[in-house]
Short mmCIF file of C-alpha atoms in Angstrom, two decimals:
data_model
loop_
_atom_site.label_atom_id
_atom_site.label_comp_id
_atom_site.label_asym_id
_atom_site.label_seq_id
_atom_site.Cartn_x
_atom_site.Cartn_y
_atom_site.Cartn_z
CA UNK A 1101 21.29 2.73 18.40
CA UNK A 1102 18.60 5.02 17.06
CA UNK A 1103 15.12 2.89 17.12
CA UNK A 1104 14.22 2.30 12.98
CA UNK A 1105 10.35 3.45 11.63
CA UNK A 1106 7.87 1.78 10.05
CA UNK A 1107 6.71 2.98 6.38
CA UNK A 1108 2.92 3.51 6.62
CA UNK A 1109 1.03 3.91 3.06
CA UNK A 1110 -2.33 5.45 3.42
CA UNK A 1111 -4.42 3.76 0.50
CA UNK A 1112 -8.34 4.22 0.26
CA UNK A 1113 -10.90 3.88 -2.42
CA UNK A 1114 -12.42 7.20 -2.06
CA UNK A 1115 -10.00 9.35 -3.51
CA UNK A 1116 -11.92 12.40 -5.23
CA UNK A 1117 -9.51 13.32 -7.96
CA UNK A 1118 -8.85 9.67 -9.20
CA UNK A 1119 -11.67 7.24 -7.81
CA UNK A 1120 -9.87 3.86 -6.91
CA UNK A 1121 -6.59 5.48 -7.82
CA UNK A 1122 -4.75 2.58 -5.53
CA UNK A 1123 -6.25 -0.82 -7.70
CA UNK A 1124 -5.11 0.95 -11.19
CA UNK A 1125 -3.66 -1.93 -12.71
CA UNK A 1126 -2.45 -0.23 -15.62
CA UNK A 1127 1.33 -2.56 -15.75
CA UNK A 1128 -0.36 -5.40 -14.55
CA UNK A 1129 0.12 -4.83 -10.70
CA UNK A 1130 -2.17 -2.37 -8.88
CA UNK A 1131 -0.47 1.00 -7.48
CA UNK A 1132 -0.42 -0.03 -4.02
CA UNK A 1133 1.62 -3.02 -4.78
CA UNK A 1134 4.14 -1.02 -6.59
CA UNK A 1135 3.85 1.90 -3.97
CA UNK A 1136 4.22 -1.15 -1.19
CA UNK A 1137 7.39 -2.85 -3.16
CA UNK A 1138 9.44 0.30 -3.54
CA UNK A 1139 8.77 1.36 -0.03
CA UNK A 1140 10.00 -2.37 0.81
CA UNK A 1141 13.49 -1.42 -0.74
CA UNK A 1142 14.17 1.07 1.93
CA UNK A 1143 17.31 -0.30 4.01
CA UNK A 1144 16.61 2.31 7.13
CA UNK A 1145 12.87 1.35 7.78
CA UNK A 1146 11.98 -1.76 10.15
CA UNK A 1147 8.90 -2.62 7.51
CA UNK A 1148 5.74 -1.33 5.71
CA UNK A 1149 2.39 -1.46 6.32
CA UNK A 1150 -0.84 -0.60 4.24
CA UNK A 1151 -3.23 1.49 5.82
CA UNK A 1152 -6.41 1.19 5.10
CA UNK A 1153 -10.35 0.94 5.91
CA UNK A 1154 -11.42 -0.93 2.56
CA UNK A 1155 -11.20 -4.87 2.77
CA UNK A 1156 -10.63 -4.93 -1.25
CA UNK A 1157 -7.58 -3.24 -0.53
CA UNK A 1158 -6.61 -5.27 2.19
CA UNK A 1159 -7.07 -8.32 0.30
CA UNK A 1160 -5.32 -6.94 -2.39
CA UNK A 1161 -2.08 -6.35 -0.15
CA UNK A 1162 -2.25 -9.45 1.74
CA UNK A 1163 -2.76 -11.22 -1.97
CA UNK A 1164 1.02 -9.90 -2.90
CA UNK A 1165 2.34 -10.44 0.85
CA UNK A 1166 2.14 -6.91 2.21
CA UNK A 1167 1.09 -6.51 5.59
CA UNK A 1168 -1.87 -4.38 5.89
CA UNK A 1169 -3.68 -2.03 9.19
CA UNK A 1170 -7.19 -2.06 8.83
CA UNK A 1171 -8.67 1.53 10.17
#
């Protein structure tokens, strides 16, 4: 039985096109929670983690229930 992957969502602060792109909170929820719950509807993936070296993110993620990787 083939071993199943882990979804990993790179999210940072930084970005230089769209500064804090990932805590838009245009439809009420920030984009890495609705990145993070339609990755979570995946049936072939063991989980999902946030990736990520900002701890406004990470509280963000851990604020929803997301499991976050600090870098």
């Amino acid at each position: 039985m083939p071993t199943k992957a882990i979804i990993a969502i790179p999210a940072r602060l930084a970005s230089q096109r769209l500064p804090r792109k990932m805590m838009l909170a245009d439809t009420g929820r920030p984009l890495v929670e609705h990145t993070w719950r339609n990755a979570a509807q995946a049936t072939q993936a063991a989980g999902v983690v946030v990736v990520t070296d900002d701890p406004e993110i990470q509280a963000t993620v851990e604020g929803f229930g997301g499991q976050v990787v600090m870098t």
